[in-house]
Coordinates of C-alpha atoms in Angstrom, one line a residue:
M30 CA -18.3 -15.9 18.5
R31 CA -18.5 -18.0 15.3
A32 CA -15.5 -18.1 13.0
V33 CA -16.2 -16.6 9.6
D34 CA -16.0 -19.0 6.7
S35 CA -13.4 -18.3 4.1
Y36 CA -13.4 -19.2 0.4
T37 CA -10.7 -19.0 -2.2
A38 CA -11.8 -17.9 -5.7
V39 CA -9.4 -19.2 -8.3
A40 CA -9.6 -17.0 -11.4
E41 CA -8.0 -18.1 -14.7
R42 CA -8.2 -16.4 -18.1
A43 CA -10.4 -18.1 -20.7
G44 CA -10.8 -16.0 -23.8
G45 CA -12.0 -12.6 -22.8
W46 CA -13.3 -13.7 -19.4
W47 CA -12.0 -14.8 -16.0
A48 CA -13.2 -18.4 -15.4
V49 CA -13.6 -18.8 -11.6
R50 CA -13.9 -21.8 -9.4
V51 CA -14.2 -21.9 -5.6
R52 CA -11.6 -24.2 -4.2
E53 CA -13.6 -25.1 -1.0
Q54 CA -16.8 -25.8 -2.9
P55 CA -16.2 -28.1 -5.9
G56 CA -18.8 -27.6 -8.6
V57 CA -19.2 -23.8 -7.9
F58 CA -18.1 -21.9 -11.0
T59 CA -18.7 -18.4 -12.2
Q60 CA -17.1 -16.0 -14.6
A61 CA -16.3 -12.3 -14.8
K62 CA -15.0 -9.8 -17.3
R63 CA -12.7 -8.1 -14.9
L64 CA -10.9 -9.3 -11.7
E65 CA -12.6 -6.6 -9.7
Q66 CA -15.9 -8.4 -10.3
V67 CA -14.8 -11.8 -9.2
E68 CA -15.4 -11.4 -5.5
S69 CA -18.9 -10.2 -6.0
M70 CA -19.7 -13.0 -8.5
V71 CA -18.4 -15.6 -6.0
R72 CA -20.3 -14.1 -3.1
D73 CA -23.6 -14.2 -5.1
A74 CA -23.0 -17.8 -6.2
L75 CA -22.1 -19.0 -2.7
A76 CA -24.9 -17.1 -1.1
A77 CA -27.4 -18.7 -3.4
L78 CA -25.9 -22.2 -3.0
L79 CA -25.6 -22.0 0.8
A80 CA -28.6 -19.9 1.5
V81 CA -26.6 -17.4 3.5
D82 CA -26.0 -13.6 3.4
P83 CA -23.3 -12.7 0.8
G84 CA -21.5 -10.7 3.4
S85 CA -21.3 -13.5 5.9
F86 CA -18.1 -15.0 4.7
D87 CA -14.6 -14.0 3.4
V88 CA -13.5 -14.4 -0.2
E89 CA -9.9 -14.3 -1.3
V90 CA -9.3 -14.0 -5.1
V91 CA -6.3 -15.7 -6.5
E92 CA -5.5 -15.1 -10.1
V93 CA -3.8 -17.9 -12.1
L94 CA -1.3 -16.6 -14.6
P95 CA 1.1 -18.3 -17.1
D96 CA 4.4 -19.1 -15.4
A97 CA 6.5 -16.5 -17.2
V98 CA 4.0 -13.8 -16.5
A99 CA 3.6 -14.9 -12.9
E100 CA 7.3 -14.6 -12.4
D101 CA 7.4 -11.1 -13.9
V102 CA 4.5 -10.2 -11.5
R103 CA 6.4 -11.7 -8.5
Q104 CA 9.5 -9.7 -9.4
A105 CA 7.5 -6.5 -9.9
R106 CA 5.8 -6.9 -6.5
Q107 CA 9.1 -7.7 -4.8
A108 CA 10.8 -4.7 -6.3
R109 CA 7.9 -2.5 -5.3
E110 CA 8.1 -3.7 -1.7
Q111 CA 11.9 -3.1 -1.7
A112 CA 11.3 0.4 -3.1
G113 CA 8.8 1.1 -0.4
R114 CA 11.2 0.1 2.3
A115 CA 14.0 2.1 0.7
Q116 CA 11.6 5.1 0.5
A117 CA 10.7 4.8 4.2
D118 CA 14.4 4.6 5.1
A119 CA 15.1 7.7 2.9
D120 CA 12.2 9.6 4.6
A121 CA 13.6 8.8 8.0
A122 CA 17.1 9.9 7.0
M123 CA 15.7 13.1 5.6
R124 CA 13.8 13.8 8.8
R125 CA 16.9 13.2 11.0
A126 CA 19.1 15.3 8.8
A127 CA 16.6 18.2 8.6
A128 CA 16.1 18.1 12.4
R129 CA 19.8 18.1 13.0
L130 CA 20.4 21.0 10.6
A131 CA 17.5 23.0 12.1
R132 CA 19.0 22.4 15.6
S133 CA 22.3 23.7 14.4
G134 CA 20.6 27.0 13.5
L135 CA 20.2 26.9 9.8
T136 CA 17.2 28.5 8.1
V137 CA 14.5 26.5 6.4
R138 CA 15.7 27.7 3.0
D139 CA 19.3 26.7 3.7
I140 CA 18.2 23.3 4.9
G141 CA 16.1 22.9 1.8
R142 CA 19.1 23.8 -0.4
I143 CA 21.4 21.4 1.4
L144 CA 18.9 18.5 1.2
G145 CA 17.6 19.3 -2.3
V146 CA 14.0 19.9 -1.2
S147 CA 11.7 22.8 -1.0
P148 CA 11.5 25.0 2.1
Q149 CA 7.9 23.7 2.4
R150 CA 9.1 20.1 2.5
V151 CA 11.7 21.1 5.2
S152 CA 8.8 22.4 7.3
Q153 CA 7.1 19.1 6.9
L154 CA 10.2 17.2 7.9
T155 CA 11.2 19.1 11.0
P156 CA 9.3 18.4 14.3
T157 CA 8.3 22.0 14.9
G158 CA 7.8 22.9 11.3
G159 CA 10.9 25.0 11.4
G160 CA 11.0 28.7 10.9
S161 CA 12.4 31.0 8.3
R162 CA 15.2 32.2 10.7
P163 CA 17.6 30.2 12.8
A164 CA 16.8 30.0 16.5
R165 CA 18.4 32.7 18.6
P166 CA 19.2 32.7 22.2
D167 CA 16.8 34.6 24.5
R168 CA 18.5 37.9 25.2
S169 CA 15.9 39.2 27.6
A170 CA 17.9 38.1 30.6
E171 CA 20.9 40.0 29.3
A172 CA 19.0 43.3 29.1
S173 CA 18.2 43.3 32.8

Protein backbone atom coordinates (compact mmCIF):
# COMPACT_ATOMS: atom_id res chain seq x y z
CA MET A 1 0.00 0.00 0.00
CA ARG A 2 1.41 3.37 -1.05
CA ALA A 3 1.64 6.14 1.53
CA VAL A 4 -0.61 9.11 0.80
CA ASP A 5 1.24 12.34 0.07
CA SER A 6 0.52 15.16 2.46
CA TYR A 7 0.74 18.89 1.83
CA THR A 8 0.56 21.89 4.12
CA ALA A 9 -1.40 24.90 2.89
CA VAL A 10 -0.17 28.01 4.71
CA ALA A 11 -2.88 30.68 4.58
CA GLU A 12 -2.22 34.31 5.50
CA ARG A 13 -4.55 37.30 5.23
CA ALA A 14 -3.77 39.74 2.41
CA GLY A 15 -6.43 42.41 2.12
CA GLY A 16 -9.79 40.68 1.82
CA TRP A 17 -8.27 37.35 0.76
CA TRP A 18 -6.36 34.43 2.18
CA ALA A 19 -3.06 34.18 0.29
CA VAL A 20 -2.04 30.53 0.27
CA ARG A 21 1.28 28.83 -0.39
CA VAL A 22 2.03 25.13 -0.30
CA ARG A 23 4.97 24.47 1.98
CA GLU A 24 6.10 21.27 0.23
CA GLN A 25 5.76 22.69 -3.31
CA PRO A 26 7.58 26.03 -3.58
CA GLY A 27 6.02 28.15 -6.29
CA VAL A 28 2.48 26.85 -5.77
CA PHE A 29 0.26 29.71 -4.71
CA THR A 30 -3.49 30.27 -4.68
CA GLN A 31 -5.98 32.47 -2.89
CA ALA A 32 -9.40 32.14 -1.32
CA LYS A 33 -12.03 34.44 0.15
CA ARG A 34 -12.73 32.13 3.10
CA LEU A 35 -10.65 29.55 4.96
CA GLU A 36 -13.18 26.84 4.15
CA GLN A 37 -12.25 27.27 0.45
CA VAL A 38 -8.49 26.91 0.93
CA GLU A 39 -8.29 23.12 0.87
CA SER A 40 -10.28 22.88 -2.35
CA MET A 41 -8.18 25.57 -4.04
CA VAL A 42 -4.94 23.84 -3.02
CA ARG A 43 -6.23 20.47 -4.21
CA ASP A 44 -7.08 21.94 -7.60
CA ALA A 45 -3.70 23.67 -7.93
CA LEU A 46 -1.69 20.61 -6.90
CA ALA A 47 -3.76 18.23 -9.01
CA ALA A 48 -3.13 20.38 -12.10
CA LEU A 49 0.59 20.72 -11.35
CA LEU A 50 1.20 17.06 -10.50
CA ALA A 51 -1.34 15.58 -12.95
CA VAL A 52 -3.01 13.54 -10.21
CA ASP A 53 -6.49 13.17 -8.82
CA PRO A 54 -7.37 15.97 -6.35
CA GLY A 55 -8.48 13.37 -3.81
CA SER A 56 -5.25 11.37 -3.94
CA PHE A 57 -3.40 13.37 -1.27
CA ASP A 58 -3.97 14.99 2.11
CA VAL A 59 -4.05 18.74 2.70
CA GLU A 60 -3.63 20.39 6.09
CA VAL A 61 -4.60 24.05 6.25
CA VAL A 62 -2.57 26.18 8.65
CA GLU A 63 -3.71 29.75 9.14
CA VAL A 64 -1.10 32.39 9.95
CA LEU A 65 -2.39 35.06 12.33
CA PRO A 66 -0.77 38.10 13.93
CA ASP A 67 1.02 37.11 17.16
CA ALA A 68 -1.44 38.80 19.54
CA VAL A 69 -4.43 37.22 17.82
CA ALA A 70 -2.70 33.84 17.60
CA GLU A 71 -2.16 33.94 21.37
CA ASP A 72 -5.83 34.78 21.98
CA VAL A 73 -6.83 31.87 19.72
CA ARG A 74 -4.43 29.51 21.53
CA GLN A 75 -5.90 30.52 24.90
CA ALA A 76 -9.47 30.17 23.62
CA ARG A 77 -8.78 26.67 22.26
CA GLN A 78 -7.06 25.66 25.48
CA ALA A 79 -9.97 26.96 27.56
CA ARG A 80 -12.45 25.11 25.34
CA GLU A 81 -10.49 21.85 25.77
CA GLN A 82 -10.40 22.33 29.54
CA ALA A 83 -14.13 23.08 29.59
CA GLY A 84 -14.78 19.92 27.58
CA ARG A 85 -12.80 17.83 30.05
CA ALA A 86 -14.59 19.51 32.97
CA GLN A 87 -17.97 18.84 31.33
CA ALA A 88 -17.07 15.18 30.82
CA ASP A 89 -16.05 14.93 34.50
CA ALA A 90 -19.30 16.63 35.57
CA ASP A 91 -21.35 14.27 33.38
CA ALA A 92 -19.65 11.23 34.91
CA ALA A 93 -20.23 12.56 38.43
CA MET A 94 -23.92 13.22 37.65
CA ARG A 95 -24.33 9.66 36.30
CA ARG A 96 -22.70 8.19 39.43
CA ALA A 97 -24.80 10.32 41.77
CA ALA A 98 -28.05 9.63 39.90
CA ALA A 99 -27.37 5.89 39.87
CA ARG A 100 -26.55 5.84 43.58
CA LEU A 101 -29.66 7.87 44.43
CA ALA A 102 -31.81 5.56 42.27
CA ARG A 103 -30.36 2.47 43.98
CA SER A 104 -31.23 4.03 47.34
CA GLY A 105 -34.88 4.02 46.28
CA LEU A 106 -35.50 7.67 45.45
CA THR A 107 -37.95 8.59 42.72
CA VAL A 108 -36.82 10.15 39.46
CA ARG A 109 -38.47 13.40 40.49
CA ASP A 110 -36.66 13.44 43.85
CA ILE A 111 -33.35 12.67 42.18
CA GLY A 112 -33.96 15.48 39.69
CA ARG A 113 -34.70 17.91 42.49
CA ILE A 114 -31.56 16.92 44.39
CA LEU A 115 -29.31 17.14 41.32
CA GLY A 116 -30.99 20.22 39.85
CA VAL A 117 -32.01 18.54 36.61
CA SER A 118 -35.29 17.48 35.04
CA PRO A 119 -36.77 14.04 35.63
CA GLN A 120 -36.20 13.37 31.92
CA ARG A 121 -32.49 14.08 32.39
CA VAL A 122 -32.41 11.72 35.39
CA SER A 123 -33.87 9.01 33.15
CA GLN A 124 -31.03 9.61 30.70
CA LEU A 125 -28.41 9.52 33.46
CA THR A 126 -29.50 6.30 35.15
CA PRO A 127 -28.56 2.95 33.63
CA THR A 128 -32.10 1.58 33.50
CA GLY A 129 -33.76 4.87 32.71
CA GLY A 130 -35.16 4.96 36.23
CA GLY A 131 -38.80 4.83 37.09
CA SER A 132 -41.27 7.21 38.62
CA ARG A 133 -41.38 5.16 41.80
CA PRO A 134 -38.67 3.72 44.00
CA ALA A 135 -37.87 0.06 43.58
CA ARG A 136 -39.84 -2.13 45.98
CA PRO A 137 -38.92 -5.57 47.18
CA ASP A 138 -40.77 -8.44 45.53
CA ARG A 139 -43.50 -9.42 48.01
CA SER A 140 -44.87 -12.36 46.04
CA ALA A 141 -42.83 -14.80 48.14
CA GLU A 142 -44.33 -13.35 51.34
CA ALA A 143 -47.90 -13.96 50.13
CA SER A 144 -47.32 -17.70 49.81
